C-alpha cells in the first residue's frame, strides 16, 4: 500500500509540475488557451484601445496581408527569373563545352545554385570567352537571393547539410505566392508537398518565413544606410521575454522582437507553442519615444477620437469581435472566484506575472531572489525599453508589422533611423494610409 501511495504521490507531483510549467485557461466557449495567449491577448486589447485603433487594426492587418502577399510574389518572381537564367548558363555549358554528364547531377534549384556560386571564377572566365556580360550579373543576383534564403534558414543550419531546408523554403515561397492574399499562410506550421512533410524540428513556420522575407525586404529598401535584419529585428527565447530591458543596447529607436523556441523534439503537450509561438511584438526606446507614446494614448485619445491615420477606404466584413475575447470571457481553472484569480495571476505587477508563468518548481524561490538581485543591479535600465504587445495567434505576424508601420508613421514622421521610407522607395506604410 505504501508503495502504491508513493507512486500516486509521485504521479500527482509530476502532473502538478507540468501544470505549473504549462498553465492553461478556458474561454466561456470551452476553448483551451495557454496563460501566455490569454495574457498577451489582454495586453493587445488594452494597447489597441489606448492607441484608439481598436476599430481599425483588423482592417489594416488585412491590408497588410495583401501587401505582404505582393512582397512574397515579388521575391518569388526574382527567384523564378534567376532560375531560368541559371538554366541558360547550364544549357551553354552543355552545348558548347560538352558538360552534359557532369551537370546532370544538379537537378534541384539549390543544387544548381551551389554549383554556380562554387564555380563563380570559372563561369566568369566563360563569360569573357563568350563575351556574355549577363553571366556575372546572374551570379551576383543569385548570391543576393541566396543571402535572403540563408536568413530564413539560419535557425535550421543543423538540419540543412543536405539543403533540404533550403529546398523546402524555395518550394514554400512558390506555394505562398500562388494566391494574392496569402490564402495558404499557416502561421505556426508550414506546408506539405509530394517530397516534404513539414515538421517543426526541421522546417520554418510560415510566420517565420514571411517575417524573414520582410526583414530582407527592409534591408533592400533601406540599403545601404540601414541593415534592418541586424539592427531592428531580434529573436529571444520564451524565458527571455521577462528580460526585455536587457535589449536597450541593441537598438536605438524601434525593433521587432520574435519569441521563438525551436523544438528539439515534438511536444504535443506544449500548449503555448501551439497557440502562441512564434510571437512577435514591438520594442522601442522609451527614453526617446515615451512622451510621444503617452501623448497619443489613453485619456488623450478618448478626448479626441480623431486619429493621425486615415481609415481604410474598404472595410472587410470581419470585426473586432474576432479578438475581443477579454478576461471577462475567461474562466480560471481554480476554485473560488475564477475571474479574480485569473486577473491576479496575469495582471497588475509584472514581476508577479513572470514568477507565476515562468515558475520553476525546483528553483523557483532561488530564481526569484536572483531576478530581484539582478534587477537591482541594472535598475537604471528597467524602464528604458517600451513594448507594444499585439494579438497572439494566427494574426500576430500581420498585427505586428502593422503596428510597426503605425509606430513609424505616428512617432517617427515616416522615417526609420532618420531616413524617410518614401525616399527609399519603401511602401510599408501603404496599408495603413490608403
Short mmCIF file of C-alpha atoms in Angstrom, two decimals:
data_model
loop_
_atom_site.label_atom_id
_atom_site.label_comp_id
_atom_site.label_asym_id
_atom_site.label_seq_id
_atom_site.Cartn_x
_atom_site.Cartn_y
_atom_site.Cartn_z
CA UNK A 1 0.00 0.00 0.00
CA UNK A 2 2.78 2.42 0.89
CA UNK A 3 4.50 1.82 -2.44
CA UNK A 4 1.24 2.48 -4.30
CA UNK A 5 0.71 5.68 -2.30
CA UNK A 6 4.27 6.80 -3.12
CA UNK A 7 3.73 6.13 -6.83
CA UNK A 8 0.44 8.02 -6.75
CA UNK A 9 2.05 10.97 -4.92
CA UNK A 10 4.92 10.97 -7.42
CA UNK A 11 2.48 10.98 -10.35
CA UNK A 12 0.49 13.85 -8.84
CA UNK A 13 3.70 15.77 -8.20
CA UNK A 14 4.79 15.37 -11.82
CA UNK A 15 1.35 16.38 -13.08
CA UNK A 16 1.33 19.42 -10.80
CA UNK A 17 4.82 20.36 -12.02
CA UNK A 18 3.72 20.10 -15.65
CA UNK A 19 0.62 22.22 -14.98
CA UNK A 20 2.75 24.98 -13.48
CA UNK A 21 5.13 24.94 -16.41
CA UNK A 22 2.33 24.86 -18.99
CA UNK A 23 -0.69 26.62 -17.37
CA UNK A 24 -3.99 26.85 -19.23
CA UNK A 25 -7.25 28.76 -19.09
CA UNK A 26 -10.61 28.20 -20.76
CA UNK A 27 -12.90 30.60 -22.59
CA UNK A 28 -16.63 30.60 -21.96
CA UNK A 29 -16.92 28.54 -25.15
CA UNK A 30 -14.75 25.86 -23.58
CA UNK A 31 -11.73 26.59 -25.76
CA UNK A 32 -8.44 25.86 -24.02
CA UNK A 33 -5.78 28.58 -24.22
CA UNK A 34 -2.35 28.93 -22.68
CA UNK A 35 -1.70 31.51 -19.99
CA UNK A 36 0.70 33.10 -22.48
CA UNK A 37 -2.04 33.58 -25.08
CA UNK A 38 -4.56 34.84 -22.54
CA UNK A 39 -2.20 37.37 -21.01
CA UNK A 40 -0.95 38.86 -24.28
CA UNK A 41 -4.44 38.90 -25.75
CA UNK A 42 -5.47 41.14 -22.87
CA UNK A 43 -2.37 43.28 -23.38
CA UNK A 44 -3.22 43.72 -27.06
CA UNK A 45 -6.80 44.76 -26.36
CA UNK A 46 -5.61 47.39 -23.91
CA UNK A 47 -2.97 48.60 -26.39
CA UNK A 48 -5.39 48.97 -29.29
CA UNK A 49 -7.80 50.86 -27.06
CA UNK A 50 -5.07 53.19 -25.78
CA UNK A 51 -3.90 53.94 -29.32
CA UNK A 52 -7.51 54.45 -30.46
CA UNK A 53 -7.10 51.89 -33.25
CA UNK A 54 -9.33 49.12 -31.93
CA UNK A 55 -11.82 49.72 -34.75
CA UNK A 56 -9.08 49.89 -37.40
CA UNK A 57 -6.42 47.31 -36.60
CA UNK A 58 -8.28 44.36 -38.14
CA UNK A 59 -8.74 46.18 -41.44
CA UNK A 60 -5.18 47.47 -41.52
CA UNK A 61 -3.92 43.97 -40.80
CA UNK A 62 -5.96 42.62 -43.69
CA UNK A 63 -4.49 45.29 -45.96
CA UNK A 64 -1.06 44.32 -44.67
CA UNK A 65 -1.78 40.71 -45.62
CA UNK A 66 -2.23 41.77 -49.25
CA UNK A 67 0.89 43.93 -49.10
CA UNK A 68 2.94 41.02 -47.73
CA UNK A 69 1.50 38.73 -50.39
CA UNK A 70 2.75 41.13 -53.04
CA UNK A 71 6.16 41.16 -51.37
CA UNK A 72 6.29 37.35 -51.47
CA UNK A 73 5.20 37.32 -55.11
CA UNK A 74 7.94 39.79 -55.99
CA UNK A 75 10.59 37.65 -54.27
CA UNK A 76 9.24 34.52 -55.93
CA UNK A 77 9.40 36.23 -59.33
CA UNK A 78 13.04 37.13 -58.71
CA UNK A 79 13.82 33.50 -57.85
CA UNK A 80 11.93 32.24 -60.90
CA UNK A 81 13.69 34.65 -63.25
CA UNK A 82 17.10 33.81 -61.82
CA UNK A 83 16.40 30.07 -62.03
CA UNK A 84 15.68 30.49 -65.74
CA UNK A 85 18.88 32.48 -66.19
CA UNK A 86 20.90 29.76 -64.46
CA UNK A 87 19.27 27.17 -66.74
CA UNK A 88 20.54 29.21 -69.69
CA UNK A 89 24.08 29.04 -68.26
CA UNK A 90 23.72 25.27 -67.89
CA UNK A 91 22.50 24.98 -71.47
CA UNK A 92 25.51 26.96 -72.65
CA UNK A 93 27.89 24.70 -70.74
CA UNK A 94 26.22 21.60 -72.18
CA UNK A 95 26.02 22.77 -75.80
CA UNK A 96 29.43 24.45 -76.17
CA UNK A 97 31.57 22.66 -73.60
CA UNK A 98 30.06 19.16 -73.56
CA UNK A 99 29.38 19.03 -69.81
CA UNK A 100 26.05 17.24 -70.00
CA UNK A 101 27.16 14.23 -67.96
CA UNK A 102 28.79 16.34 -65.24
CA UNK A 103 25.87 18.75 -64.93
CA UNK A 104 23.13 16.12 -64.98
CA UNK A 105 23.59 15.51 -61.23
CA UNK A 106 22.46 19.07 -60.38
CA UNK A 107 18.70 18.73 -60.59
CA UNK A 108 17.19 20.96 -57.90
CA UNK A 109 17.33 24.75 -57.67
CA UNK A 110 19.53 24.67 -54.58
CA UNK A 111 21.98 22.22 -56.19
CA UNK A 112 22.32 24.41 -59.28
CA UNK A 113 22.72 27.44 -57.05
CA UNK A 114 25.60 25.77 -55.20
CA UNK A 115 27.29 24.86 -58.47
CA UNK A 116 27.07 28.40 -59.84
CA UNK A 117 28.40 30.04 -56.66
CA UNK A 118 31.16 27.49 -56.05
CA UNK A 119 32.35 27.78 -59.66
CA UNK A 120 31.99 31.54 -59.90
CA UNK A 121 35.52 32.22 -61.17
CA UNK A 122 35.35 29.57 -63.89
CA UNK A 123 31.98 30.95 -65.03
CA UNK A 124 33.40 34.48 -65.15
CA UNK A 125 36.12 33.14 -67.45
CA UNK A 126 33.39 31.59 -69.62
CA UNK A 127 31.62 34.97 -69.68
CA UNK A 128 34.78 36.65 -71.01
CA UNK A 129 35.38 33.95 -73.57
CA UNK A 130 31.77 34.09 -74.78
CA UNK A 131 31.61 37.88 -74.48
CA UNK A 132 28.47 37.47 -72.38
CA UNK A 133 28.12 40.26 -69.76
CA UNK A 134 24.89 38.75 -68.40
CA UNK A 135 26.61 35.83 -66.67
CA UNK A 136 28.33 37.94 -63.94
CA UNK A 137 25.02 39.68 -63.19
CA UNK A 138 23.21 36.34 -62.96
CA UNK A 139 25.78 35.06 -60.47
CA UNK A 140 25.70 38.25 -58.43
CA UNK A 141 21.91 38.22 -58.28
CA UNK A 142 21.93 34.60 -57.14
CA UNK A 143 24.33 35.40 -54.33
CA UNK A 144 21.95 38.10 -53.12
CA UNK A 145 18.95 35.78 -53.31
CA UNK A 146 20.90 33.07 -51.52
CA UNK A 147 21.53 35.54 -48.70
CA UNK A 148 17.78 36.04 -48.34
CA UNK A 149 17.09 32.31 -48.19
CA UNK A 150 20.01 31.70 -45.81
CA UNK A 151 18.48 34.28 -43.46
CA UNK A 152 15.22 32.30 -43.46
CA UNK A 153 17.01 29.01 -42.77
CA UNK A 154 19.57 30.37 -40.29
CA UNK A 155 17.83 28.75 -37.31
CA UNK A 156 17.88 25.37 -39.06
CA UNK A 157 21.50 25.09 -40.16
CA UNK A 158 21.99 21.91 -38.13
CA UNK A 159 19.37 20.20 -40.31
CA UNK A 160 20.37 21.77 -43.64
CA UNK A 161 23.53 19.90 -44.57
CA UNK A 162 21.73 18.23 -47.46
CA UNK A 163 19.97 21.51 -48.43
CA UNK A 164 16.56 20.03 -47.69
CA UNK A 165 15.56 23.06 -45.62
CA UNK A 166 16.68 25.40 -48.40
CA UNK A 167 14.74 23.41 -50.97
CA UNK A 168 11.69 23.44 -48.72
CA UNK A 169 11.87 27.25 -48.40
CA UNK A 170 12.15 27.67 -52.17
CA UNK A 171 9.09 25.48 -52.71
CA UNK A 172 7.10 27.08 -49.90
CA UNK A 173 7.69 30.58 -51.27
CA UNK A 174 6.30 29.39 -54.60
CA UNK A 175 3.26 27.90 -52.86
CA UNK A 176 2.54 31.03 -50.83
CA UNK A 177 2.90 33.25 -53.90
CA UNK A 178 0.26 31.27 -55.78
CA UNK A 179 -2.52 33.43 -54.28
CA UNK A 180 -2.96 37.20 -53.99
CA UNK A 181 -3.62 37.32 -50.25
CA UNK A 182 -1.55 34.54 -48.65
CA UNK A 183 -4.51 32.15 -48.59
CA UNK A 184 -2.16 29.23 -47.88
CA UNK A 185 -0.47 31.03 -44.96
CA UNK A 186 -0.29 28.65 -41.99
CA UNK A 187 1.21 30.81 -39.25
CA UNK A 188 2.54 28.22 -36.78
CA UNK A 189 3.11 25.44 -39.27
CA UNK A 190 4.25 25.10 -42.86
CA UNK A 191 3.19 23.31 -46.00
CA UNK A 192 3.43 19.78 -47.33
CA UNK A 193 4.11 18.58 -50.85
CA UNK A 194 4.94 15.33 -52.58
CA UNK A 195 8.55 15.47 -51.41
CA UNK A 196 8.42 17.12 -47.99
CA UNK A 197 6.32 16.54 -44.87
CA UNK A 198 6.55 19.65 -42.67
CA UNK A 199 7.96 19.10 -39.18
CA UNK A 200 8.58 21.81 -36.59
CA UNK A 201 12.02 20.44 -35.76
CA UNK A 202 13.36 20.74 -39.29
CA UNK A 203 11.44 23.42 -41.21
CA UNK A 204 10.44 27.03 -40.50
CA UNK A 205 6.86 28.05 -39.86
CA UNK A 206 5.13 30.28 -42.37
CA UNK A 207 5.22 33.14 -39.87
CA UNK A 208 8.98 32.80 -39.54
CA UNK A 209 9.40 32.58 -43.30
CA UNK A 210 7.27 35.68 -44.02
CA UNK A 211 8.89 37.73 -41.26
CA UNK A 212 12.35 36.80 -42.53
CA UNK A 213 11.39 37.84 -46.05
CA UNK A 214 10.01 41.09 -44.64
CA UNK A 215 13.31 41.81 -42.87
CA UNK A 216 15.23 41.24 -46.09
CA UNK A 217 12.76 43.45 -47.98
CA UNK A 218 13.51 46.22 -45.49
CA UNK A 219 17.25 45.54 -45.92
CA UNK A 220 16.90 46.05 -49.66
CA UNK A 221 14.64 49.09 -49.35
CA UNK A 222 16.77 50.91 -46.77
CA UNK A 223 20.15 49.83 -48.17
CA UNK A 224 22.88 50.85 -47.60
CA UNK A 225 22.09 53.13 -44.67
CA UNK A 226 20.03 50.67 -42.59
CA UNK A 227 20.65 46.97 -42.04
CA UNK A 228 17.18 46.18 -40.78
CA UNK A 229 17.71 42.45 -40.16
CA UNK A 230 20.61 43.22 -37.80
CA UNK A 231 19.51 46.48 -36.12
CA UNK A 232 15.72 46.21 -35.96
CA UNK A 233 14.95 42.50 -35.60
CA UNK A 234 15.91 40.22 -32.71
CA UNK A 235 14.96 36.73 -31.60
CA UNK A 236 14.66 35.73 -27.96
CA UNK A 237 13.63 32.57 -26.18
CA UNK A 238 10.36 32.22 -24.34
CA UNK A 239 12.05 32.69 -20.98
CA UNK A 240 13.83 35.86 -22.08
CA UNK A 241 10.62 37.81 -22.58
CA UNK A 242 10.84 38.84 -18.91
CA UNK A 243 14.25 40.43 -19.57
CA UNK A 244 13.27 42.90 -22.28
CA UNK A 245 15.19 45.70 -20.56
CA UNK A 246 18.45 43.93 -21.46
CA UNK A 247 17.84 44.82 -25.13
CA UNK A 248 18.33 48.55 -24.53
CA UNK A 249 21.85 48.47 -26.02
CA UNK A 250 20.87 46.59 -29.19
CA UNK A 251 18.65 49.18 -30.88
CA UNK A 252 18.37 52.96 -30.81
CA UNK A 253 14.73 53.50 -31.67
CA UNK A 254 12.45 50.56 -32.55
CA UNK A 255 12.71 46.83 -33.17
CA UNK A 256 10.55 43.80 -33.85
CA UNK A 257 11.15 41.05 -31.28
CA UNK A 258 10.44 37.41 -32.01
CA UNK A 259 9.71 34.96 -29.20
CA UNK A 260 10.62 31.75 -30.90
CA UNK A 261 11.58 28.38 -29.43
CA UNK A 262 12.92 25.78 -31.83
CA UNK A 263 11.79 22.38 -30.65
CA UNK A 264 14.45 19.75 -30.26
CA UNK A 265 11.63 17.23 -30.05
CA UNK A 266 7.91 17.16 -30.68
CA UNK A 267 5.90 18.15 -27.59
CA UNK A 268 2.17 17.69 -28.07
CA UNK A 269 1.50 18.98 -24.54
CA UNK A 270 3.19 22.35 -25.10
CA UNK A 271 0.06 24.49 -25.46
CA UNK A 272 1.97 27.79 -25.61
CA UNK A 273 3.93 26.60 -28.63
CA UNK A 274 0.68 25.57 -30.29
CA UNK A 275 -1.46 28.66 -29.74
CA UNK A 276 1.12 31.47 -29.40
CA UNK A 277 4.56 30.76 -30.84
CA UNK A 278 6.17 32.27 -32.73
CA UNK A 279 5.07 35.51 -31.05
CA UNK A 280 6.16 38.89 -32.38
CA UNK A 281 5.93 42.25 -30.63
CA UNK A 282 7.31 45.78 -30.83
CA UNK A 283 10.03 47.15 -28.55
CA UNK A 284 11.05 50.81 -28.59
CA UNK A 285 13.35 53.27 -26.88
CA UNK A 286 11.23 54.61 -24.08
CA UNK A 287 13.58 57.48 -23.30
CA UNK A 288 13.26 58.70 -26.89
CA UNK A 289 9.60 57.99 -27.62
CA UNK A 290 7.97 57.73 -24.19
CA UNK A 291 6.46 61.22 -24.22
CA UNK A 292 5.15 60.82 -27.76
CA UNK A 293 3.53 57.48 -26.91
CA UNK A 294 1.98 58.92 -23.77
CA UNK A 295 0.57 61.92 -25.61
CA UNK A 296 -1.31 59.77 -28.13
CA UNK A 297 -2.62 57.07 -25.81
CA UNK A 298 -5.10 56.67 -23.01
CA UNK A 299 -7.19 59.65 -21.98
CA UNK A 300 -5.80 61.86 -24.72
CA UNK A 301 -7.25 59.63 -27.41
CA UNK A 302 -10.54 59.23 -25.61
CA UNK A 303 -10.97 63.01 -25.54
CA UNK A 304 -10.07 63.35 -29.19
CA UNK A 305 -11.36 60.49 -31.32
CA UNK A 306 -9.60 61.71 -34.45
CA UNK A 307 -6.54 59.65 -35.33
CA UNK A 308 -3.36 60.60 -37.10
CA UNK A 309 -4.04 57.91 -39.68
CA UNK A 310 -6.88 57.86 -42.16
CA UNK A 311 -9.30 54.96 -42.04
CA UNK A 312 -9.01 52.36 -44.81
CA UNK A 313 -11.23 53.01 -47.80
CA UNK A 314 -12.59 49.49 -47.84
CA UNK A 315 -13.61 47.75 -44.65
CA UNK A 316 -13.76 43.97 -44.56
CA UNK A 317 -16.66 42.10 -43.02
CA UNK A 318 -14.70 40.76 -40.06
CA UNK A 319 -14.99 42.88 -36.94
CA UNK A 320 -13.16 43.46 -33.73
CA UNK A 321 -15.20 40.64 -32.19
CA UNK A 322 -12.66 38.22 -33.65
CA UNK A 323 -10.18 39.21 -30.97
CA UNK A 324 -12.34 40.90 -28.34
CA UNK A 325 -12.16 37.90 -26.07
CA UNK A 326 -11.00 39.64 -22.92
CA UNK A 327 -10.53 38.27 -19.43
CA UNK A 328 -14.20 38.99 -18.80
CA UNK A 329 -14.84 35.95 -21.01
CA UNK A 330 -12.27 33.67 -19.39
CA UNK A 331 -12.81 31.01 -16.78
CA UNK A 332 -9.94 30.09 -14.50
CA UNK A 333 -9.04 26.53 -13.60
CA UNK A 334 -9.01 27.10 -9.82
CA UNK A 335 -11.84 27.08 -7.31
CA UNK A 336 -13.39 30.19 -5.85
CA UNK A 337 -13.69 33.42 -7.79
CA UNK A 338 -12.12 32.23 -11.02
CA UNK A 339 -12.16 35.54 -12.84
CA UNK A 340 -10.40 37.33 -9.98
CA UNK A 341 -7.86 34.52 -9.72
CA UNK A 342 -7.05 34.92 -13.40
CA UNK A 343 -6.55 38.67 -13.09
CA UNK A 344 -4.37 38.25 -10.03
CA UNK A 345 -2.24 35.72 -11.89
CA UNK A 346 -1.68 37.73 -15.04
CA UNK A 347 -2.36 41.43 -14.49
CA UNK A 348 -1.05 44.10 -12.18
CA UNK A 349 2.56 43.73 -11.09
CA UNK A 350 4.60 42.43 -13.99
CA UNK A 351 7.08 40.71 -11.70
CA UNK A 352 4.28 38.62 -10.16
CA UNK A 353 3.14 37.51 -13.60
CA UNK A 354 6.63 36.46 -14.55
CA UNK A 355 7.06 34.48 -11.37
CA UNK A 356 3.70 32.75 -11.86
CA UNK A 357 4.07 31.95 -15.52
CA UNK A 358 7.76 31.10 -15.65
CA UNK A 359 7.87 29.39 -12.27
CA UNK A 360 10.46 26.64 -11.96
CA UNK A 361 9.15 24.10 -9.44
CA UNK A 362 12.66 23.21 -8.37
CA UNK A 363 14.48 26.52 -8.48
CA UNK A 364 11.54 28.93 -8.26
CA UNK A 365 12.40 30.70 -4.99
CA UNK A 366 16.08 30.93 -5.86
CA UNK A 367 15.26 32.29 -9.32
CA UNK A 368 13.03 34.98 -7.84
CA UNK A 369 15.79 36.06 -5.47
CA UNK A 370 18.29 36.15 -8.35
CA UNK A 371 15.86 38.13 -10.51
CA UNK A 372 15.40 40.74 -7.82
CA UNK A 373 19.16 40.94 -7.26
CA UNK A 374 19.86 41.32 -10.99
CA UNK A 375 17.13 43.90 -11.39
CA UNK A 376 18.52 45.96 -8.53
CA UNK A 377 21.93 45.95 -10.21
CA UNK A 378 20.59 47.10 -13.58
CA UNK A 379 17.67 49.12 -12.28
CA UNK A 380 18.63 52.16 -14.28
CA UNK A 381 17.68 50.30 -17.49
CA UNK A 382 14.47 48.63 -16.36
CA UNK A 383 12.36 51.43 -17.79
CA UNK A 384 14.41 52.10 -20.92
CA UNK A 385 12.53 49.75 -23.24
CA UNK A 386 8.84 50.17 -24.01
CA UNK A 387 6.69 47.47 -25.59
CA UNK A 388 3.63 47.13 -27.78
CA UNK A 389 2.18 43.63 -27.46
CA UNK A 390 -0.12 42.68 -30.37
CA UNK A 391 -2.70 39.95 -30.53
CA UNK A 392 -1.16 36.44 -30.27
CA UNK A 393 -2.09 33.60 -32.57
CA UNK A 394 -2.76 33.33 -36.27
CA UNK A 395 -2.87 37.10 -36.93
CA UNK A 396 0.08 38.04 -34.73
CA UNK A 397 2.51 38.49 -37.63
CA UNK A 398 0.08 40.76 -39.50
CA UNK A 399 -0.69 42.85 -36.43
CA UNK A 400 2.99 43.20 -35.52
CA UNK A 401 4.07 44.52 -38.91
CA UNK A 402 1.01 46.77 -38.94
CA UNK A 403 1.93 48.17 -35.52
CA UNK A 404 5.49 48.68 -36.75
CA UNK A 405 4.14 50.77 -39.63
CA UNK A 406 1.86 52.70 -37.27
CA UNK A 407 4.80 53.44 -34.98
CA UNK A 408 6.93 54.79 -37.83
CA UNK A 409 4.04 56.94 -39.04
CA UNK A 410 2.95 58.35 -35.70
CA UNK A 411 6.21 58.56 -33.81
CA UNK A 412 8.98 58.78 -36.42
CA UNK A 413 7.48 61.04 -39.10
CA UNK A 414 7.51 58.18 -41.64
CA UNK A 415 11.23 57.63 -41.08
CA UNK A 416 13.45 54.81 -39.86
CA UNK A 417 16.66 55.97 -38.14
CA UNK A 418 16.05 59.40 -39.66
CA UNK A 419 15.70 58.15 -43.25
CA UNK A 420 12.35 58.69 -44.98
CA UNK A 421 10.82 55.45 -46.21
CA UNK A 422 9.29 57.20 -49.20
CA UNK A 423 12.68 58.46 -50.37
CA UNK A 424 13.94 54.86 -50.35
CA UNK A 425 11.01 53.52 -52.33
CA UNK A 426 9.72 51.58 -49.31
CA UNK A 427 5.94 51.11 -49.46
CA UNK A 428 5.44 49.69 -45.96
CA UNK A 429 3.08 52.49 -44.90
CA UNK A 430 0.64 51.99 -47.76
CA UNK A 431 -1.65 49.50 -45.97
CA UNK A 432 -2.39 51.96 -43.13
CA UNK A 433 -2.71 55.06 -45.31
CA UNK A 434 -4.75 54.03 -48.33
#
